[in-house]
Coordinates of C-alpha atoms in Angstrom, one line a residue:
M39 CA 102.1 90.1 109.5
S40 CA 102.8 87.2 107.5
E41 CA 103.9 86.7 104.1
P42 CA 101.2 88.3 101.3
I43 CA 99.7 85.4 99.7
R44 CA 99.8 85.9 96.2
I45 CA 97.2 83.8 94.4
S46 CA 97.2 84.2 90.9
A47 CA 94.9 81.7 89.5
P48 CA 92.0 81.4 91.6
A49 CA 90.1 78.2 90.9
G50 CA 87.3 79.2 87.7
V51 CA 89.4 82.2 86.4
A52 CA 92.2 82.7 83.9
P53 CA 96.0 82.5 85.1
A54 CA 97.3 85.9 85.6
A55 CA 100.3 86.6 83.5
Q56 CA 101.4 89.9 84.4
Y57 CA 99.5 90.3 88.3
S58 CA 98.4 87.9 90.7
H59 CA 94.1 88.4 90.4
V60 CA 94.0 87.8 94.5
V61 CA 97.0 89.0 97.2
T62 CA 96.4 89.0 100.8
A63 CA 97.6 90.4 103.8
T64 CA 97.4 91.5 107.2
G65 CA 99.3 94.2 108.9
R66 CA 99.5 98.3 108.5
L67 CA 98.9 99.9 105.1
V68 CA 100.4 102.0 103.2
A69 CA 99.2 104.2 100.5
V70 CA 101.4 105.9 97.7
S71 CA 99.5 108.3 95.9
G72 CA 100.1 108.4 92.2
Q73 CA 103.7 108.9 91.5
L74 CA 104.5 110.7 88.1
A75 CA 107.9 110.9 86.6
L76 CA 109.4 114.2 88.1
D77 CA 112.5 114.4 89.8
E78 CA 113.1 115.7 93.3
D79 CA 113.3 118.8 91.9
G80 CA 109.6 119.1 90.5
K81 CA 111.5 118.2 86.7
L82 CA 109.7 115.7 84.4
V83 CA 112.0 113.6 83.3
G84 CA 112.0 111.5 79.7
P85 CA 109.6 113.7 78.2
G86 CA 107.8 111.9 75.2
D87 CA 110.1 108.4 76.4
P88 CA 107.5 106.2 77.8
A89 CA 110.7 103.9 78.9
A90 CA 112.1 107.0 81.0
Q91 CA 109.2 108.0 82.8
A92 CA 108.7 104.4 83.7
R93 CA 111.8 104.5 85.4
Q94 CA 111.3 107.5 87.4
V95 CA 108.4 106.3 88.8
F96 CA 109.2 103.6 90.0
E97 CA 112.1 105.5 91.7
N98 CA 109.9 107.8 93.3
L99 CA 107.3 105.0 94.1
D100 CA 110.6 103.3 96.1
R101 CA 111.3 106.4 97.6
C102 CA 107.8 106.7 98.6
L103 CA 107.6 103.5 100.3
T104 CA 111.3 104.2 102.3
A105 CA 109.7 106.7 103.7
A106 CA 107.1 104.7 105.4
G107 CA 109.2 102.0 106.1
A108 CA 108.6 99.6 103.3
G109 CA 109.4 98.0 100.2
F110 CA 108.4 96.8 96.8
E111 CA 107.9 93.6 98.7
H112 CA 105.2 95.0 100.9
V113 CA 103.1 96.1 97.6
V114 CA 99.9 94.4 97.5
K115 CA 98.5 96.3 94.5
L116 CA 99.6 98.7 91.7
T117 CA 97.6 100.7 89.9
Y118 CA 98.6 102.1 86.5
F119 CA 97.2 105.3 85.0
V120 CA 98.7 105.4 81.1
T121 CA 97.8 107.1 78.5
D122 CA 98.8 104.7 76.2
M123 CA 98.4 101.3 76.4
A124 CA 101.5 101.0 74.3
H125 CA 103.4 101.9 76.9
M126 CA 102.7 99.2 79.3
P127 CA 105.7 97.1 77.7
A128 CA 108.1 100.3 79.4
V129 CA 105.6 99.8 83.0
R130 CA 106.0 96.4 82.9
A131 CA 110.4 96.5 82.5
A132 CA 111.1 98.9 85.3
R133 CA 108.5 97.4 87.4
S134 CA 110.1 94.4 87.0
A135 CA 113.5 95.7 88.0
H136 CA 111.7 96.2 91.2
I137 CA 109.2 93.2 91.8
P138 CA 110.4 89.8 90.6
D139 CA 107.5 88.1 88.9
D140 CA 106.9 85.6 91.5
R141 CA 105.9 88.1 93.8
L142 CA 103.8 90.2 91.4
P143 CA 101.0 92.4 93.6
A144 CA 97.3 92.5 92.5
S145 CA 97.1 95.1 89.6
S146 CA 95.0 97.4 87.3
A147 CA 95.5 99.2 84.5
I148 CA 93.1 102.2 82.5
Q149 CA 93.5 103.6 79.8
V150 CA 93.3 107.5 80.4
A151 CA 92.4 110.3 78.0
G152 CA 95.4 112.5 79.8
L153 CA 96.7 113.5 83.7
V154 CA 97.3 117.2 84.9
S155 CA 99.7 117.4 82.1
P156 CA 99.7 116.5 78.9
D157 CA 103.4 115.8 79.0
F158 CA 103.4 112.9 81.2
L159 CA 102.4 109.9 79.8
M160 CA 101.6 107.7 83.3
E161 CA 100.6 107.9 86.7
I162 CA 100.9 104.6 89.1
E163 CA 100.2 105.1 92.4
A164 CA 100.9 101.2 95.2
L165 CA 99.3 99.9 98.2
A166 CA 101.3 98.3 100.7
V167 CA 100.9 95.9 103.9
L168 CA 103.3 96.1 107.0
P169 CA 103.7 94.5 110.0
D170 CA 101.2 96.4 112.3
T171 CA 103.7 97.2 115.1
G172 CA 101.4 99.8 116.7
P173 CA 100.7 103.3 116.5
T174 CA 103.4 105.4 113.8
T175 CA 104.7 108.9 114.5
A176 CA 105.9 111.0 111.2

């Protein structure tokens, strides 16, 4: 796989400040299910605290990516599900701790009426692309 190509301002499209409009890569796809602010024992981290929940979600994403042999440098798309768009600054701060601003993936942010429990403020899923090294076993 070559380095993912990120295009933040395709011709005729307003430049993106917090994401890349287009990311292209070739290789093996890694899909990470939406992660919640749960610790390894399944307990909620940061009730009512979007910053604490965002940090935990990104830690969980990091662990999931690592389990697949990937890292945030391989992420080409993040999808954010938030119960309030006011939580997005906390999400961006947590993301910035893992992904530099010059390597932003494509992104979508959706405000939802609720998640699996009203205590969860956000859920985030990721798509990554790894070099194609042939079949893998889990």
